[in-house]
Amino acid sequence: MILAQVVLNGFLVGAVYALFSSGLTLIWGMMNVVNFAHGDFVMIAMYVAFVAFTMLHLGPAIFVPLAAIMLFLLGVLVYYALVRHVMRGPMLAQILGTFGLALVLRYATLWVFSANFVSLPENLLGEVQTFAGLRLEPSRVAAGLAALGLTIGLHLLLTHTALGSRLLAVAEDRSAAMLVGIRPDPMQALAWGLGAACTGVAGALIALFFYITPTVGESLALIAFVVVCLGGFGSVPGALVAGLAIGIIESLSAFWIGPAFKDLVVFILFLAVLWFRPQGLLGKA
Amino acid sequence: MSIARRHLLALPALLSASPLLAQGAPVKVGTLLPLTGVAASAGGSAKAAIELAVELINTPQPDLASMPLMATSGFPGLGGRPLQVVIADQQGSPSVAQNQALRLITQERVVAITNGYQSGLVQTASAIAERHGIPYVTGEAVATNLTERGFRWFFRTTPIGPDIAAIYVEFLQSARVNGRPVTKVAIVNENTEYGTSIAEVIRRTAEARGIGIALQIPYAANSADVSAQVLQLKDAQPDVAIFISYTSDAILYARTMRAQGYRPPILIGDNSGFSDDNFVQTAGDIAQGIINRSAFDPSRPGSNSFKVNALYKARTGREMDDTTARIMQGFLVTCDAINRAGATEPAAIQKALRETNLDAGQLMIGYRGVKFDEKGQNSMASVLLVQLRGREYISVWPEATATAPLQLPYKGWE
């Protein structure tokens, strides 16, 4: 019984990892820009949810879309004000550019909200439910469903729409895309906006069960990079599979071997997968 | 033009002379705190407490007259010179702590350095003070080895590992779970210096007194998920679970235990994370009855602790937590020594620190007193156990000093 709960918890945590990584798949996986501010985008979304709930008394039905819209605008702004310029520079400029952005976001939040931990009431979506002896938190289930929904949505957008084809064309070859009449800047800005909007949904949902503090992005960001890499660059379903796999492996290894070693198990498996499949689980070679 | 300029030059002197009764050039004391980085919330609370201490010393406080320096303004032993604190941000990094200590000594010319917060950072910063022959006093860092280095300029007012383990084990020996003695204890500790050393000393003390540690779970404090640990405990069903955690993981444990429906009969949350007011405000409502150690019990009206807490609350809107109180007490002990030294030479202050002999009534915290042994450790430091009721920790053990009876079993969210 305990074991079933361990696997279930791992599954739900994995869904959160997948949700958290969905925005990064688009920006890093598609646009090939390493966004070190990814964790801090999620942190900003958590604060949007917090402010909307405590000051404006808005429920999750409103603050989740609100966070998505706010982060979409932030993503577009970041593209035009920063990324567009640093992309012309060497790789190092891109890395340091988004790293600088991460610090600006983090310390601006620290300045406005102080370093204190805040949180939303844990029963905003209802109390813990018991099914066949298994305990389910509604907020985590919602996060899991959202991860699934976002993954399917993004995948359909990229593979079944003209807009998706244009996005992919720009990602693949900027000059060739220009030759066929696609203006790359609006496409890239849209990719950043969509990627950031995903982090908006993720942050607002994670805020329902996690603590909120300006440095929260640090504890979640590394896993997002691993998820995208393991899933395969550019593969949206890959991130979902990788997120779930990491969640379940972490949970089982923490239970059997010990929580201090769960990262060790995850990263050994991660290296092993990259050894045999450098393109990731669902990536194209 | 020249007249106007002369007026301007006189302005700072006029401004500084008017509000204070204290006279003469200020005496500078350096304080190292984590104002940014992961421990910034604790550093912010500590900064407010240090600033309060400066205000209390520089202006007469008849209400707190039983404490040194409170009835007067500034340092009477130095002709009424005012106190000035230079707070430096150590950013949670051992190397920054070292550089800041050097800057405080060589550029700010402080007469002593206090605090430091994390044990690992106190270790590096105090080494710089030792080399320059400047007194270093910490009121909060508990790693036992800090006072085992043979330093001559290092002093510590807080109780340390063995004191803490002793009170937990004495309590567990007297506690009853369903009418029988405690036999099965689990320890869940974060795996850096703090958690590891406290867990180890609890294990040794408990085993020496015949209580076995059935299960020990070390974990990384920055984990995003702790449900596996909670399920391990749920599976093992110990009589007592002892958590040694920082703030973010303490909050996650409280929330995850509720989500998984797990409550041990006795739950102990060791100090730092569980004492942080952020924990009490964010997760206190679902961790009712958790037992913690503390040296600070502000619940008795009329006590120094009560009065200092009231002043702190008026300033910050928050209750003073145990760690912050220990930080402030360490700072006040330093200032008392500077005053008794009657001079700002480091050697005089070092001598005064060695001669420190404060009794319980002269403190803002529940130690039996402050008196340093040859290693610089306060031999009169003591701890008591407190229990969370609502959003306040109430002292419950030992019974002689308790303000309320202990309530068992652990209630959690009910």
PDB file of N, CA, C and O in Angstrom, chain B residues 12 47 214 248 266 280 401:
ATOM      1  N   PRO B  12      26.695  68.343   9.944  1.00  0.00           N
ATOM      2  CA  PRO B  12      26.647  66.971  10.479  1.00  0.00           C
ATOM      3  C   PRO B  12      26.815  66.925  11.988  1.00  0.00           C
ATOM      4  O   PRO B  12      26.134  66.171  12.666  1.00  0.00           O
ATOM      5  N   LYS B  47      18.808  41.500  11.485  1.00  0.00           N
ATOM      6  CA  LYS B  47      19.207  42.898  11.278  1.00  0.00           C
ATOM      7  C   LYS B  47      18.307  43.824  12.087  1.00  0.00           C
ATOM      8  O   LYS B  47      18.780  44.749  12.752  1.00  0.00           O
ATOM      9  N   ALA B 214      15.961   4.155  15.884  1.00  0.00           N
ATOM     10  CA  ALA B 214      15.533   3.078  14.996  1.00  0.00           C
ATOM     11  C   ALA B 214      15.795   3.416  13.532  1.00  0.00           C
ATOM     12  O   ALA B 214      16.015   2.539  12.702  1.00  0.00           O
ATOM     13  N   SER B 248      12.839  26.246   4.400  1.00  0.00           N
ATOM     14  CA  SER B 248      12.038  25.809   3.257  1.00  0.00           C
ATOM     15  C   SER B 248      11.645  24.347   3.390  1.00  0.00           C
ATOM     16  O   SER B 248      10.494  23.964   3.137  1.00  0.00           O
ATOM     17  N   ILE B 266       4.831  11.893  18.987  1.00  0.00           N
ATOM     18  CA  ILE B 266       5.608  13.063  19.420  1.00  0.00           C
ATOM     19  C   ILE B 266       6.423  13.543  18.222  1.00  0.00           C
ATOM     20  O   ILE B 266       7.115  12.758  17.581  1.00  0.00           O
ATOM     21  N   VAL B 280       6.336  29.469  11.184  1.00  0.00           N
ATOM     22  CA  VAL B 280       5.150  29.584  12.046  1.00  0.00           C
ATOM     23  C   VAL B 280       3.996  30.224  11.275  1.00  0.00           C
ATOM     24  O   VAL B 280       2.857  29.756  11.334  1.00  0.00           O
ATOM     25  N   THR B 401      10.018  25.456  34.940  1.00  0.00           N
ATOM     26  CA  THR B 401      10.013  26.772  34.307  1.00  0.00           C
ATOM     27  C   THR B 401       8.891  26.900  33.270  1.00  0.00           C
ATOM     28  O   THR B 401       8.783  27.918  32.594  1.00  0.00           O
TER      29      THR B 401
END
